PDB file of C-alpha atoms in Angstrom:
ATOM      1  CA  UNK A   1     -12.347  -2.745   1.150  1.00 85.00           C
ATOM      2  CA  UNK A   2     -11.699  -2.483   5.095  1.00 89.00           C
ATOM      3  CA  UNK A   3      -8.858  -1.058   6.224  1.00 91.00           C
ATOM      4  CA  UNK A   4      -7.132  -4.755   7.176  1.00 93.00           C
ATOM      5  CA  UNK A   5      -7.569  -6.041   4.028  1.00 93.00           C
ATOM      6  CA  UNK A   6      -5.923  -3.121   2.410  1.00 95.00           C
ATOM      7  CA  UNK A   7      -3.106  -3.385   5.477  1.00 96.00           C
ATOM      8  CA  UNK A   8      -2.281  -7.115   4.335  1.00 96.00           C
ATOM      9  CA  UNK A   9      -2.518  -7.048   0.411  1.00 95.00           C
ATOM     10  CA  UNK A  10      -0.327  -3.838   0.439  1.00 96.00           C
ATOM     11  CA  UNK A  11       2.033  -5.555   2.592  1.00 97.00           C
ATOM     12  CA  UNK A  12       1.910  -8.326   0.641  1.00 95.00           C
ATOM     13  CA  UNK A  13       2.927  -6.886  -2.572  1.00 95.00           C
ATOM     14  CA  UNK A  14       5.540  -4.844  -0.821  1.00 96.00           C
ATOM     15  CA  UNK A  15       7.712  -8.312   0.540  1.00 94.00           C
ATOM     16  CA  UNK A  16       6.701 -10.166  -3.060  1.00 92.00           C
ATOM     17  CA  UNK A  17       8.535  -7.680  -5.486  1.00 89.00           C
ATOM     18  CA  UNK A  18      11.565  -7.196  -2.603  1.00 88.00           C
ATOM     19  CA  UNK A  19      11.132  -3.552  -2.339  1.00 87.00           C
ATOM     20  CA  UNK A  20      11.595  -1.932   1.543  1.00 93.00           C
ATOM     21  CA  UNK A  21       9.900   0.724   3.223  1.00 97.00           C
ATOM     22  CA  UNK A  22      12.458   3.336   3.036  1.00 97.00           C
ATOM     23  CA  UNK A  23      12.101   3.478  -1.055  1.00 95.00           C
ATOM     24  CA  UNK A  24       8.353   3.249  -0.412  1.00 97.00           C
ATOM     25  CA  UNK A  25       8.419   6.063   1.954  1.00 98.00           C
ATOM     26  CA  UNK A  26      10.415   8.315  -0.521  1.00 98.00           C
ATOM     27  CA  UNK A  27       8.185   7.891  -3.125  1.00 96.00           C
ATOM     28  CA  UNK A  28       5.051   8.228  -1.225  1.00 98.00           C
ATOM     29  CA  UNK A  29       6.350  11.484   0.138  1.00 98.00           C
ATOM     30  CA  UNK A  30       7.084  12.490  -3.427  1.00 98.00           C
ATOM     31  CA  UNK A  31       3.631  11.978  -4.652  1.00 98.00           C
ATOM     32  CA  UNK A  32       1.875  14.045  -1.374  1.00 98.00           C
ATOM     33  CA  UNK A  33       1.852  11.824   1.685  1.00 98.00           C
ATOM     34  CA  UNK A  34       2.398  13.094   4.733  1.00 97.00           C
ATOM     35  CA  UNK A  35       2.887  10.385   7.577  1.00 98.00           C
ATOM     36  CA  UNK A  36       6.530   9.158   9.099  1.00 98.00           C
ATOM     37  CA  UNK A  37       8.594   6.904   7.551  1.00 98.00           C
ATOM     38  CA  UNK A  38       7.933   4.964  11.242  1.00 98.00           C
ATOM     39  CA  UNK A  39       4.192   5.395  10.219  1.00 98.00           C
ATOM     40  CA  UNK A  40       4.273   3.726   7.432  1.00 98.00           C
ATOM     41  CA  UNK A  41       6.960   1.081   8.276  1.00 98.00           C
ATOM     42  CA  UNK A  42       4.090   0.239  11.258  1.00 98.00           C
ATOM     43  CA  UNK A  43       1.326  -0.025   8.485  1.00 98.00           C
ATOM     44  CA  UNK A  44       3.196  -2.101   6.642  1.00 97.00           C
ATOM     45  CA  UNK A  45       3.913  -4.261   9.852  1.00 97.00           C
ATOM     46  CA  UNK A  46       0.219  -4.625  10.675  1.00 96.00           C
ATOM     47  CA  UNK A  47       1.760  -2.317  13.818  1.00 97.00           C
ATOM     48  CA  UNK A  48      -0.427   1.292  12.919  1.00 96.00           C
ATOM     49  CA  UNK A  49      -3.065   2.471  11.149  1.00 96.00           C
ATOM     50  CA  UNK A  50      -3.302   5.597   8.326  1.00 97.00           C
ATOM     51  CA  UNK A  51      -6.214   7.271   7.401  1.00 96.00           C
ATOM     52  CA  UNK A  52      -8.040   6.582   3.972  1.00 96.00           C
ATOM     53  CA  UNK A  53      -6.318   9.128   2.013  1.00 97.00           C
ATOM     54  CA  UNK A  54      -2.774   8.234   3.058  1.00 98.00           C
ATOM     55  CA  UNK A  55      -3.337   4.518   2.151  1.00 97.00           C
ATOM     56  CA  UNK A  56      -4.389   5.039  -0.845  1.00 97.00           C
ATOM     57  CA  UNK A  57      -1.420   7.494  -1.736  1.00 98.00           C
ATOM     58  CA  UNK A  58       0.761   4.268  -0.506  1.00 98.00           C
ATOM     59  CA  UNK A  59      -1.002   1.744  -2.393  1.00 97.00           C
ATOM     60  CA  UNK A  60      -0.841   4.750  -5.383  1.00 97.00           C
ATOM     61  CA  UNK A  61       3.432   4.935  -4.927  1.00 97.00           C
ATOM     62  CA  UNK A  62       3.876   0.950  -4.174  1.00 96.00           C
ATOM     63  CA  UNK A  63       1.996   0.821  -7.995  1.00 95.00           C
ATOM     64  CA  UNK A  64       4.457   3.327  -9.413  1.00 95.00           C
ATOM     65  CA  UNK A  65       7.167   1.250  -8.414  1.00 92.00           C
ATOM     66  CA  UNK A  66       6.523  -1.972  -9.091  1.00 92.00           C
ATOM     67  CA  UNK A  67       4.946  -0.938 -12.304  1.00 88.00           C
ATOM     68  CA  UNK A  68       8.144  -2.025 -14.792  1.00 78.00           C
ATOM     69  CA  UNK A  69       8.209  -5.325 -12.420  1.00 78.00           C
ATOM     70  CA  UNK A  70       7.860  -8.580 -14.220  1.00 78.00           C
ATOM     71  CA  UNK A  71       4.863  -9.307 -12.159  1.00 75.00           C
ATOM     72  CA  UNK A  72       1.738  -8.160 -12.512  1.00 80.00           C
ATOM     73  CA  UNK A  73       1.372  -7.479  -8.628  1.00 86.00           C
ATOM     74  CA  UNK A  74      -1.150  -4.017  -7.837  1.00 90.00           C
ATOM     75  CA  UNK A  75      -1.671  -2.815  -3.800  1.00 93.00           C
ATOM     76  CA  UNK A  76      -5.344  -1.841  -3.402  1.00 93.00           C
ATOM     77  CA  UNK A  77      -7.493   1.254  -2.914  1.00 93.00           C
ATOM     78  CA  UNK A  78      -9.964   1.818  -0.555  1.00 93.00           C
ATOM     79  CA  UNK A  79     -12.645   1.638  -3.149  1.00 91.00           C
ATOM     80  CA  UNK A  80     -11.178  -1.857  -4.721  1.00 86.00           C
ATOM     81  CA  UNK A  81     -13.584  -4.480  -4.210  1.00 84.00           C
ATOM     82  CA  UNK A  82     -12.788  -7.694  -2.526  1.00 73.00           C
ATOM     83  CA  UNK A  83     -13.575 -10.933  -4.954  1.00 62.00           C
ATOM     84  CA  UNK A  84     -15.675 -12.187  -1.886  1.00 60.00           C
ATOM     85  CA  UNK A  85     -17.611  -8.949  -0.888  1.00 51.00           C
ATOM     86  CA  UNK A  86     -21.274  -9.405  -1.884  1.00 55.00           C
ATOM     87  CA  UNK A  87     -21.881  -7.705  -5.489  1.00 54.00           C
ATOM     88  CA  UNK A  88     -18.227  -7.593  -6.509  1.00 49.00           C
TER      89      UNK A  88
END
C-alpha cells in the first residue's frame, strides 16, 4: 500500500470511531513511536509524512484502541493490500 493510501484510511478510521490525536499520540508513544505529537497530528491531516515503521506503529496503536469499538473499523499496514492493486 503507498504511503497516501495508508495517510487517508488511517485518518479515516481515526474521525469514524471519534477518537483525537492526542489519545492516539499517547498510545503510539507507549507502544515505541518516536515522532511529535505535531508529527502525527500533520499525518493525520494529510499535512506530513512518517516513515514506514512509524506508520505502521500508528496504524498498530489506532487498532489497539478501537479494538473494544462496536465497529469493526482496522487502519492499515504498509504491507496491507489494496482490494484494487493487481493480485490482491
Amino acid at each position: 500500500m503507498n504511503e497516501a493510501d495508508q495517510q487517508i484510511l488511517t485518518a479515516a478510521v481515526l474521525s469514524e470511531v471519534g477518537s483525537g490525536v492526542p489519545m492516539l499520540w499517547i498510545h503510539y508513544l507507549s507502544i515505541g513511536g518516536s515522532d511529535s505529537e505535531d508529527a502525527i497530528a500533520a499525518y493525520i491531516d494529510g499535512q506530513g509524512v512518517l516513515p514506514v515503521k512509524e506508520r505502521d506503529l500508528l496504524s498498530q496503536a489506532l487498532n489497539e484502541l478501537v479494538m473494544d469499538s462496536p465497529l469493526s473499523l482496522q487502519a492499515p499496514c504498509s504491507d496491507t493490500p489494496l482490494a484494487l492493486e493487481p493480485g490482491s
